[in-house]
Amino acid sequence: MERVIDVRNGRNLTMLSDFYELTMGNGYFENGVDETIAYFDMYFRKIPDEGGFAVMAGVDQLIEYLENLTFTKEDIEFLRSKNTFSEGFLSYLENFKFECDVWAVPEGTPVFPNEPLVTVRGPIIQAQFVETMVLLTVNHQTLIATKANRIVRAAAGRDVLEFGSRRAQGYDGAIYGTRAAIVGGATSSSNTLAEIMFNVPAVGTMAHSWVQLFDSEYEAFRKWAEIYPDKCSLLVDTYNVLKSGIPNAIKVFNEYVLPTGNRPKSIRIDSGDITYLTKQSRRMLDEAGFEDVKIIVSNSLDEYIIRDVLAQGAPIDVFGVGERLITARSEPVFGGVYKLVAVERDGKITPKIKVSENQEKITTPHFKKIYRVFSNKSGLAVADLLCEHDEVIDESQPLTIFDPTYTWKRRTFKEYTLRELQERIFEKGVLVYKSPTVLEIRAYSKKEIENLWPEALRLEYPHRYYVDLSQKLWDTRQNLLIEQSQMYAEDKY
Amino acid sequence: MERVIDVRNGRNLTMLSDFYELTMGNGYFENGVDETIAYFDMYFRKIPDEGGFAVMAGVDQLIEYLENLTFTKEDIEFLRSKNTFSEGFLSYLENFKFECDVWAVPEGTPVFPNEPLVTVRGPIIQAQFVETMVLLTVNHQTLIATKANRIVRAAAGRDVLEFGSRRAQGYDGAIYGTRAAIVGGATSSSNTLAEIMFNVPAVGTMAHSWVQLFDSEYEAFRKWAEIYPDKCSLLVDTYNVLKSGIPNAIKVFNEYVLPTGNRPKSIRIDSGDITYLTKQSRRMLDEAGFEDVKIIVSNSLDEYIIRDVLAQGAPIDVFGVGERLITARSEPVFGGVYKLVAVERDGKITPKIKVSENQEKITTPHFKKIYRVFSNKSGLAVADLLCEHDEVIDESQPLTIFDPTYTWKRRTFKEYTLRELQERIFEKGVLVYKSPTVLEIRAYSKKEIENLWPEALRLEYPHRYYVDLSQKLWDTRQNLLIEQSQMYAEDKY
């Protein structure tokens, strides 16, 4: 049975941590480097589904986790039983007080590979320890928000309902997956708890079992209409959509909804050929005078199927999207990583790099900030620029940026505006940020995505958005790379 | 912020329900059919990854959910605010007491499409209401246990460590995903909380950040060995595995581990060409007298990569498997469904069917039981047989089974033993089952999977295992299908 500790209304997920965070913590402590200040960046390397951008999400849950970070007596007892940790370290954990600075890109912001979505600065034991949960939280919600936004874009203005709880990967997969789906633009959800937690309207009508329970589909529809005359929505594919479902729905709409002075709301189709069935259903409904009755479809939908059936002219008003949204089925992993980028001793910041046999695993060192560059003419975002933390850019001067790999590729902006992307979330362990509501985040996200070039919004083969390094940061990285590389140029072993 | 209610040590997830369970519940109540007894089956249609079987998991969490099923005052207030439910129904929920019978296939059992993994019998409001959580719980854990077992089979006796928390889909995706990975055969996990909750050893050593923090890799290794001389395991790919990592590891093993009377444990490689690097590393370690030091690899592994590198002779002792296990990346949805199969009134059970435009979505009606048929000669499972609940099979007589679609395909068993697969979990709402521990489930699962024909164990193109219907059940299904089909044969609308 699950152990739950209710701390300040939240769950204490302190021990949901990779064990190596603790063996390293003990190591830092025993080496006396525990008060060394470390800088970690959380960033990702690749946009899921080869898309044009990801949608940042999960900051509010990250805050909740960090606010509830406490080792209980039972945790300490458990750790002691592992015969791995010193008493000094256990005592440190027992008195643990979160003291880090945290910066994050606000939820809903379109984000790109290799820029720090979250930066944590603090005593290395602490900044290291939170790695697992920073990644778990932001990876999951960013994955789902990104996928939801693809589906919402494919739906081209039609409502997208999140219907996936039953196929989610665990309870939080459903709960925070719903939240992230809303961040990404979904209209509402079937998840009742999501309305309680996030104030996102929960919706739902009937399953096939309702229809099966009664002796006939007609009777099942009639019974429904009698109870819900003002919100009558019928599932029409239990037996046969065109020969039974739609005719029975029309009959019941006429006999039991109209006489109450209401209009029926919708019909839902959950199987069969969507384009064919919706076209025929629309025609039948229209001929019966129900032009205003909406057609909802569900059944393993995703952005590609939605795009296809809309291209065929399927008259669909609302898409109910389940498993392929809530699990981001086409690419169910958001590969965010959390890497040490600098160390501070006596106020001096030393940038750190991780080289790798895999080129794309080399890190961008140093304590950084991200600027989003907007063209004054179009108002659109044209590039992101990573700088060292203390760089100052004079916006009255032209700004030249260049590709960090193909450095001869350059662009110069004359009329531009910079916006710093990260916001301060914690200051020495104290929360200094107030999360917007989920619906506010959705509205912000919509606006921010509209400020991207349309070329970045394509579902397939979008134009690559530029994330460049300042000259100063590029030099720092280059020097560290050369230094590391020279260590092995001469084969000294 | 999340709302958590601590009921009997568990989370009250009552409101993690699709809203339509509630609109239907209100409908049943208002129609006076709320005390009608309904039978629902949870089953799946397709084995993920085109595998030979799935591994049942999630029963213990399902029990926890059902035991904690309670509508709080706040829930009732919330539901009232939706202006959808009658006061009578809200009062029913306020006094809700779970009264259903529940049967389930024990966790760890290999299971196949179209057989009921869970059967719920009870007042239709209740049996309907639990749909979302039955599916969410069993779908998730069965998905991960099934994937884990594929990976464990590919590892061919080598240890598989679950390393995926940071890429899981939400906190429970990590927590119960770890649990399911162990059910499926993983040895242990990096997830500290999983040890506290499930008594599964948490393991872990160092990240690249440990190595980066110090002025040199050698110093980082030395500092580690000094603290952990009895469990020295080093990550050797921060800079260059063969030119730096392994030589530094050997040096530190000799200088700081051996003198303490200990043997070093292992080295880990997390990037680069696994086969090449492990072969070279093994040679270097062996030449230095460290034949007993294990080689652990990680880096986006799955069953296919593991099979490939082992086929190439990569000398790997332990696989750390992360994102592709914890999300079942290759097929991240387990498509379990929950369907009404019968209705009982005045003690008479009436089977119910759902026809569909999609052939595979047609249900198998009636209250059923599953027999697993074992050959007495080989001891192996040869088929599963679905019967009506009250059928009796005389094991002294030959048993003929036939394919439910291609009915001329027949097999007759003479020397066989039957075992009923489902066990009773709840009896009229009272828990009558004691869950084994996760480690007991893993042991049971291993044995059960060894009782399958080897042909079912192949990762790709396994032989199909037979799930047949008894003649009686087949007749029931056929008659209902014909009845439904005739309803639409004449176009009466």
PDB file of N, CA, C and O in Angstrom, chain A residues 31-85:
ATOM      1  N   ASN A  31      33.322  14.410   1.658  1.00  0.00           N
ATOM      2  CA  ASN A  31      34.487  15.073   1.077  1.00  0.00           C
ATOM      3  C   ASN A  31      34.570  16.534   1.470  1.00  0.00           C
ATOM      4  O   ASN A  31      35.465  17.243   1.021  1.00  0.00           O
ATOM      5  N   GLY A  32      33.607  16.978   2.222  1.00  0.00           N
ATOM      6  CA  GLY A  32      33.633  18.372   2.643  1.00  0.00           C
ATOM      7  C   GLY A  32      33.357  19.351   1.519  1.00  0.00           C
ATOM      8  O   GLY A  32      33.652  20.539   1.625  1.00  0.00           O
ATOM      9  N   VAL A  33      32.810  18.869   0.413  1.00  0.00           N
ATOM     10  CA  VAL A  33      32.472  19.789  -0.686  1.00  0.00           C
ATOM     11  C   VAL A  33      30.978  20.100  -0.694  1.00  0.00           C
ATOM     12  O   VAL A  33      30.466  20.677  -1.643  1.00  0.00           O
ATOM     13  N   ASP A  34      30.295  19.715   0.373  1.00  0.00           N
ATOM     14  CA  ASP A  34      28.834  19.840   0.375  1.00  0.00           C
ATOM     15  C   ASP A  34      28.356  21.271   0.265  1.00  0.00           C
ATOM     16  O   ASP A  34      27.250  21.535  -0.152  1.00  0.00           O
ATOM     17  N   GLU A  35      29.182  22.222   0.680  1.00  0.00           N
ATOM     18  CA  GLU A  35      28.734  23.611   0.576  1.00  0.00           C
ATOM     19  C   GLU A  35      29.201  24.284  -0.718  1.00  0.00           C
ATOM     20  O   GLU A  35      28.905  25.446  -0.969  1.00  0.00           O
ATOM     21  N   THR A  36      29.914  23.529  -1.547  1.00  0.00           N
ATOM     22  CA  THR A  36      30.247  24.044  -2.869  1.00  0.00           C
ATOM     23  C   THR A  36      28.955  24.373  -3.603  1.00  0.00           C
ATOM     24  O   THR A  36      28.003  23.601  -3.573  1.00  0.00           O
ATOM     25  N   ILE A  37      28.929  25.537  -4.232  1.00  0.00           N
ATOM     26  CA  ILE A  37      27.731  25.941  -4.965  1.00  0.00           C
ATOM     27  C   ILE A  37      27.803  25.381  -6.385  1.00  0.00           C
ATOM     28  O   ILE A  37      28.793  25.593  -7.087  1.00  0.00           O
ATOM     29  N   ALA A  38      26.753  24.661  -6.763  1.00  0.00           N
ATOM     30  CA  ALA A  38      26.718  24.085  -8.108  1.00  0.00           C
ATOM     31  C   ALA A  38      25.578  24.696  -8.908  1.00  0.00           C
ATOM     32  O   ALA A  38      24.573  25.121  -8.342  1.00  0.00           O
ATOM     33  N   TYR A  39      25.759  24.723 -10.217  1.00  0.00           N
ATOM     34  CA  TYR A  39      24.716  25.178 -11.149  1.00  0.00           C
ATOM     35  C   TYR A  39      24.349  23.999 -12.049  1.00  0.00           C
ATOM     36  O   TYR A  39      25.228  23.426 -12.693  1.00  0.00           O
ATOM     37  N   PHE A  40      23.081  23.670 -12.069  1.00  0.00           N
ATOM     38  CA  PHE A  40      22.596  22.606 -12.954  1.00  0.00           C
ATOM     39  C   PHE A  40      21.572  23.190 -13.926  1.00  0.00           C
ATOM     40  O   PHE A  40      20.720  23.989 -13.538  1.00  0.00           O
ATOM     41  N   ASP A  41      21.663  22.753 -15.176  1.00  0.00           N
ATOM     42  CA  ASP A  41      20.655  23.112 -16.178  1.00  0.00           C
ATOM     43  C   ASP A  41      19.816  21.894 -16.521  1.00  0.00           C
ATOM     44  O   ASP A  41      20.362  20.805 -16.764  1.00  0.00           O
ATOM     45  N   MET A  42      18.518  22.067 -16.595  1.00  0.00           N
ATOM     46  CA  MET A  42      17.642  21.056 -17.179  1.00  0.00           C
ATOM     47  C   MET A  42      17.316  21.521 -18.586  1.00  0.00           C
ATOM     48  O   MET A  42      16.822  22.636 -18.777  1.00  0.00           O
ATOM     49  N   TYR A  43      17.614  20.677 -19.565  1.00  0.00           N
ATOM     50  CA  TYR A  43      17.315  21.033 -20.953  1.00  0.00           C
ATOM     51  C   TYR A  43      17.053  19.755 -21.737  1.00  0.00           C
ATOM     52  O   TYR A  43      17.210  18.651 -21.218  1.00  0.00           O
ATOM     53  N   PHE A  44      16.630  19.899 -22.981  1.00  0.00           N
ATOM     54  CA  PHE A  44      16.386  18.712 -23.815  1.00  0.00           C
ATOM     55  C   PHE A  44      17.128  18.860 -25.128  1.00  0.00           C
ATOM     56  O   PHE A  44      17.606  19.944 -25.472  1.00  0.00           O
ATOM     57  N   ARG A  45      17.235  17.723 -25.833  1.00  0.00           N
ATOM     58  CA  ARG A  45      18.086  17.716 -27.029  1.00  0.00           C
ATOM     59  C   ARG A  45      17.293  17.614 -28.320  1.00  0.00           C
ATOM     60  O   ARG A  45      17.806  17.929 -29.385  1.00  0.00           O
ATOM     61  N   LYS A  46      16.044  17.141 -28.224  1.00  0.00           N
ATOM     62  CA  LYS A  46      15.315  16.815 -29.451  1.00  0.00           C
ATOM     63  C   LYS A  46      13.824  17.036 -29.217  1.00  0.00           C
ATOM     64  O   LYS A  46      13.283  16.615 -28.202  1.00  0.00           O
ATOM     65  N   ILE A  47      13.178  17.673 -30.167  1.00  0.00           N
ATOM     66  CA  ILE A  47      11.735  17.910 -30.053  1.00  0.00           C
ATOM     67  C   ILE A  47      10.989  16.634 -30.453  1.00  0.00           C
ATOM     68  O   ILE A  47      11.282  16.055 -31.495  1.00  0.00           O
ATOM     69  N   PRO A  48      10.046  16.183 -29.638  1.00  0.00           N
ATOM     70  CA  PRO A  48       9.303  14.963 -29.988  1.00  0.00           C
ATOM     71  C   PRO A  48       8.602  15.092 -31.336  1.00  0.00           C
ATOM     72  O   PRO A  48       8.203  16.189 -31.744  1.00  0.00           O
ATOM     73  N   ASP A  49       8.455  13.961 -32.009  1.00  0.00           N
ATOM     74  CA  ASP A  49       7.729  13.896 -33.278  1.00  0.00           C
ATOM     75  C   ASP A  49       8.325  14.795 -34.354  1.00  0.00           C
ATOM     76  O   ASP A  49       7.614  15.195 -35.273  1.00  0.00           O
ATOM     77  N   GLU A  50       9.599  15.127 -34.226  1.00  0.00           N
ATOM     78  CA  GLU A  50      10.260  16.009 -35.192  1.00  0.00           C
ATOM     79  C   GLU A  50       9.510  17.325 -35.353  1.00  0.00           C
ATOM     80  O   GLU A  50       9.498  17.923 -36.434  1.00  0.00           O
ATOM     81  N   GLY A  51       8.892  17.763 -34.268  1.00  0.00           N
ATOM     82  CA  GLY A  51       8.100  18.984 -34.338  1.00  0.00           C
ATOM     83  C   GLY A  51       8.957  20.241 -34.324  1.00  0.00           C
ATOM     84  O   GLY A  51      10.186  20.174 -34.234  1.00  0.00           O
ATOM     85  N   GLY A  52       8.298  21.384 -34.392  1.00  0.00           N
ATOM     86  CA  GLY A  52       9.005  22.655 -34.467  1.00  0.00           C
ATOM     87  C   GLY A  52       9.350  23.269 -33.119  1.00  0.00           C
ATOM     88  O   GLY A  52      10.195  24.150 -33.020  1.00  0.00           O
ATOM     89  N   PHE A  53       8.672  22.829 -32.061  1.00  0.00           N
ATOM     90  CA  PHE A  53       8.921  23.375 -30.718  1.00  0.00           C
ATOM     91  C   PHE A  53       8.267  22.461 -29.691  1.00  0.00           C
ATOM     92  O   PHE A  53       7.431  21.610 -30.036  1.00  0.00           O
ATOM     93  N   ALA A  54       8.647  22.629 -28.447  1.00  0.00           N
ATOM     94  CA  ALA A  54       7.966  21.958 -27.350  1.00  0.00           C
ATOM     95  C   ALA A  54       7.241  23.018 -26.537  1.00  0.00           C
ATOM     96  O   ALA A  54       7.524  24.213 -26.663  1.00  0.00           O
ATOM     97  N   VAL A  55       6.293  22.581 -25.708  1.00  0.00           N
ATOM     98  CA  VAL A  55       5.544  23.516 -24.856  1.00  0.00           C
ATOM     99  C   VAL A  55       5.906  23.227 -23.394  1.00  0.00           C
ATOM    100  O   VAL A  55       5.608  22.161 -22.874  1.00  0.00           O
ATOM    101  N   MET A  56       6.564  24.186 -22.784  1.00  0.00           N
ATOM    102  CA  MET A  56       7.019  24.022 -21.399  1.00  0.00           C
ATOM    103  C   MET A  56       5.845  23.801 -20.457  1.00  0.00           C
ATOM    104  O   MET A  56       4.838  24.513 -20.531  1.00  0.00           O
ATOM    105  N   ALA A  57       5.997  22.838 -19.549  1.00  0.00           N
ATOM    106  CA  ALA A  57       4.947  22.604 -18.542  1.00  0.00           C
ATOM    107  C   ALA A  57       5.531  21.883 -17.332  1.00  0.00           C
ATOM    108  O   ALA A  57       6.580  21.234 -17.419  1.00  0.00           O
ATOM    109  N   GLY A  58       4.849  22.029 -16.214  1.00  0.00           N
ATOM    110  CA  GLY A  58       5.227  21.294 -15.003  1.00  0.00           C
ATOM    111  C   GLY A  58       5.805  22.149 -13.891  1.00  0.00           C
ATOM    112  O   GLY A  58       6.097  21.634 -12.812  1.00  0.00           O
ATOM    113  N   VAL A  59       5.958  23.450 -14.130  1.00  0.00           N
ATOM    114  CA  VAL A  59       6.606  24.295 -13.118  1.00  0.00           C
ATOM    115  C   VAL A  59       5.828  24.294 -11.799  1.00  0.00           C
ATOM    116  O   VAL A  59       6.414  24.226 -10.722  1.00  0.00           O
ATOM    117  N   ASP A  60       4.510  24.326 -11.882  1.00  0.00           N
ATOM    118  CA  ASP A  60       3.725  24.409 -10.646  1.00  0.00           C
ATOM    119  C   ASP A  60       3.915  23.156  -9.786  1.00  0.00           C
ATOM    120  O   ASP A  60       4.001  23.248  -8.553  1.00  0.00           O
ATOM    121  N   GLN A  61       3.999  21.998 -10.400  1.00  0.00           N
ATOM    122  CA  GLN A  61       4.216  20.768  -9.634  1.00  0.00           C
ATOM    123  C   GLN A  61       5.653  20.694  -9.126  1.00  0.00           C
ATOM    124  O   GLN A  61       5.912  20.134  -8.063  1.00  0.00           O
ATOM    125  N   LEU A  62       6.578  21.269  -9.886  1.00  0.00           N
ATOM    126  CA  LEU A  62       7.962  21.336  -9.405  1.00  0.00           C
ATOM    127  C   LEU A  62       8.031  22.187  -8.139  1.00  0.00           C
ATOM    128  O   LEU A  62       8.704  21.835  -7.160  1.00  0.00           O
ATOM    129  N   ILE A  63       7.304  23.280  -8.145  1.00  0.00           N
ATOM    130  CA  ILE A  63       7.239  24.136  -6.959  1.00  0.00           C
ATOM    131  C   ILE A  63       6.682  23.353  -5.778  1.00  0.00           C
ATOM    132  O   ILE A  63       7.218  23.388  -4.668  1.00  0.00           O
ATOM    133  N   GLU A  64       5.606  22.623  -6.020  1.00  0.00           N
ATOM    134  CA  GLU A  64       4.970  21.857  -4.946  1.00  0.00           C
ATOM    135  C   GLU A  64       5.967  20.856  -4.357  1.00  0.00           C
ATOM    136  O   GLU A  64       6.069  20.701  -3.132  1.00  0.00           O
ATOM    137  N   TYR A  65       6.673  20.186  -5.237  1.00  0.00           N
ATOM    138  CA  TYR A  65       7.676  19.224  -4.768  1.00  0.00           C
ATOM    139  C   TYR A  65       8.739  19.913  -3.913  1.00  0.00           C
ATOM    140  O   TYR A  65       9.068  19.457  -2.813  1.00  0.00           O
ATOM    141  N   LEU A  66       9.271  21.008  -4.421  1.00  0.00           N
ATOM    142  CA  LEU A  66      10.378  21.667  -3.708  1.00  0.00           C
ATOM    143  C   LEU A  66       9.897  22.232  -2.372  1.00  0.00           C
ATOM    144  O   LEU A  66      10.631  22.212  -1.383  1.00  0.00           O
ATOM    145  N   GLU A  67       8.667  22.705  -2.339  1.00  0.00           N
ATOM    146  CA  GLU A  67       8.143  23.230  -1.077  1.00  0.00           C
ATOM    147  C   GLU A  67       7.939  22.130  -0.038  1.00  0.00           C
ATOM    148  O   GLU A  67       7.965  22.392   1.153  1.00  0.00           O
ATOM    149  N   ASN A  68       7.700  20.903  -0.504  1.00  0.00           N
ATOM    150  CA  ASN A  68       7.412  19.797   0.409  1.00  0.00           C
ATOM    151  C   ASN A  68       8.618  18.906   0.681  1.00  0.00           C
ATOM    152  O   ASN A  68       8.477  17.828   1.239  1.00  0.00           O
ATOM    153  N   LEU A  69       9.781  19.370   0.244  1.00  0.00           N
ATOM    154  CA  LEU A  69      10.996  18.553   0.360  1.00  0.00           C
ATOM    155  C   LEU A  69      11.392  18.410   1.829  1.00  0.00           C
ATOM    156  O   LEU A  69      11.907  19.339   2.441  1.00  0.00           O
ATOM    157  N   THR A  70      11.137  17.242   2.386  1.00  0.00           N
ATOM    158  CA  THR A  70      11.432  16.981   3.798  1.00  0.00           C
ATOM    159  C   THR A  70      11.735  15.504   3.966  1.00  0.00           C
ATOM    160  O   THR A  70      10.990  14.667   3.462  1.00  0.00           O
ATOM    161  N   PHE A  71      12.772  15.189   4.697  1.00  0.00           N
ATOM    162  CA  PHE A  71      13.059  13.793   5.018  1.00  0.00           C
ATOM    163  C   PHE A  71      12.413  13.490   6.368  1.00  0.00           C
ATOM    164  O   PHE A  71      12.730  14.146   7.373  1.00  0.00           O
ATOM    165  N   THR A  72      11.529  12.510   6.389  1.00  0.00           N
ATOM    166  CA  THR A  72      10.865  12.163   7.644  1.00  0.00           C
ATOM    167  C   THR A  72      11.781  11.271   8.478  1.00  0.00           C
ATOM    168  O   THR A  72      12.780  10.747   7.984  1.00  0.00           O
ATOM    169  N   LYS A  73      11.409  11.088   9.708  1.00  0.00           N
ATOM    170  CA  LYS A  73      12.161  10.179  10.595  1.00  0.00           C
ATOM    171  C   LYS A  73      12.243   8.788   9.982  1.00  0.00           C
ATOM    172  O   LYS A  73      13.261   8.120  10.046  1.00  0.00           O
ATOM    173  N   GLU A  74      11.116   8.347   9.354  1.00  0.00           N
ATOM    174  CA  GLU A  74      11.090   7.013   8.744  1.00  0.00           C
ATOM    175  C   GLU A  74      12.066   6.946   7.561  1.00  0.00           C
ATOM    176  O   GLU A  74      12.715   5.932   7.339  1.00  0.00           O
ATOM    177  N   ASP A  75      12.137   8.045   6.826  1.00  0.00           N
ATOM    178  CA  ASP A  75      13.086   8.078   5.708  1.00  0.00           C
ATOM    179  C   ASP A  75      14.508   7.914   6.222  1.00  0.00           C
ATOM    180  O   ASP A  75      15.315   7.166   5.656  1.00  0.00           O
ATOM    181  N   ILE A  76      14.821   8.642   7.286  1.00  0.00           N
ATOM    182  CA  ILE A  76      16.176   8.592   7.842  1.00  0.00           C
ATOM    183  C   ILE A  76      16.472   7.177   8.355  1.00  0.00           C
ATOM    184  O   ILE A  76      17.559   6.625   8.099  1.00  0.00           O
ATOM    185  N   GLU A  77      15.493   6.579   9.018  1.00  0.00           N
ATOM    186  CA  GLU A  77      15.673   5.203   9.506  1.00  0.00           C
ATOM    187  C   GLU A  77      15.947   4.260   8.350  1.00  0.00           C
ATOM    188  O   GLU A  77      16.827   3.401   8.405  1.00  0.00           O
ATOM    189  N   PHE A  78      15.134   4.433   7.308  1.00  0.00           N
ATOM    190  CA  PHE A  78      15.320   3.582   6.129  1.00  0.00           C
ATOM    191  C   PHE A  78      16.728   3.759   5.557  1.00  0.00           C
ATOM    192  O   PHE A  78      17.429   2.781   5.274  1.00  0.00           O
ATOM    193  N   LEU A  79      17.147   5.007   5.421  1.00  0.00           N
ATOM    194  CA  LEU A  79      18.468   5.251   4.819  1.00  0.00           C
ATOM    195  C   LEU A  79      19.570   4.684   5.715  1.00  0.00           C
ATOM    196  O   LEU A  79      20.559   4.125   5.214  1.00  0.00           O
ATOM    197  N   ARG A  80      19.391   4.807   7.021  1.00  0.00           N
ATOM    198  CA  ARG A  80      20.382   4.255   7.931  1.00  0.00           C
ATOM    199  C   ARG A  80      20.520   2.742   7.716  1.00  0.00           C
ATOM    200  O   ARG A  80      21.622   2.202   7.741  1.00  0.00           O
ATOM    201  N   SER A  81      19.387   2.094   7.463  1.00  0.00           N
ATOM    202  CA  SER A  81      19.392   0.632   7.314  1.00  0.00           C
ATOM    203  C   SER A  81      20.144   0.170   6.071  1.00  0.00           C
ATOM    204  O   SER A  81      20.460  -1.004   5.930  1.00  0.00           O
ATOM    205  N   LYS A  82      20.429   1.099   5.161  1.00  0.00           N
ATOM    206  CA  LYS A  82      21.148   0.723   3.938  1.00  0.00           C
ATOM    207  C   LYS A  82      22.652   0.574   4.190  1.00  0.00           C
ATOM    208  O   LYS A  82      23.387   0.137   3.299  1.00  0.00           O
ATOM    209  N   ASN A  83      23.125   0.970   5.375  1.00  0.00           N
ATOM    210  CA  ASN A  83      24.562   0.846   5.703  1.00  0.00           C
ATOM    211  C   ASN A  83      25.461   1.482   4.660  1.00  0.00           C
ATOM    212  O   ASN A  83      26.478   0.933   4.274  1.00  0.00           O
ATOM    213  N   THR A  84      25.046   2.632   4.196  1.00  0.00           N
ATOM    214  CA  THR A  84      25.784   3.300   3.130  1.00  0.00           C
ATOM    215  C   THR A  84      26.135   4.727   3.506  1.00  0.00           C
ATOM    216  O   THR A  84      27.080   5.295   2.982  1.00  0.00           O
ATOM    217  N   PHE A  85      25.366   5.302   4.419  1.00  0.00           N
ATOM    218  CA  PHE A  85      25.476   6.735   4.669  1.00  0.00           C
ATOM    219  C   PHE A  85      26.053   7.034   6.050  1.00  0.00           C
ATOM    220  O   PHE A  85      25.763   6.326   7.021  1.00  0.00           O
TER     221      PHE A  85
END
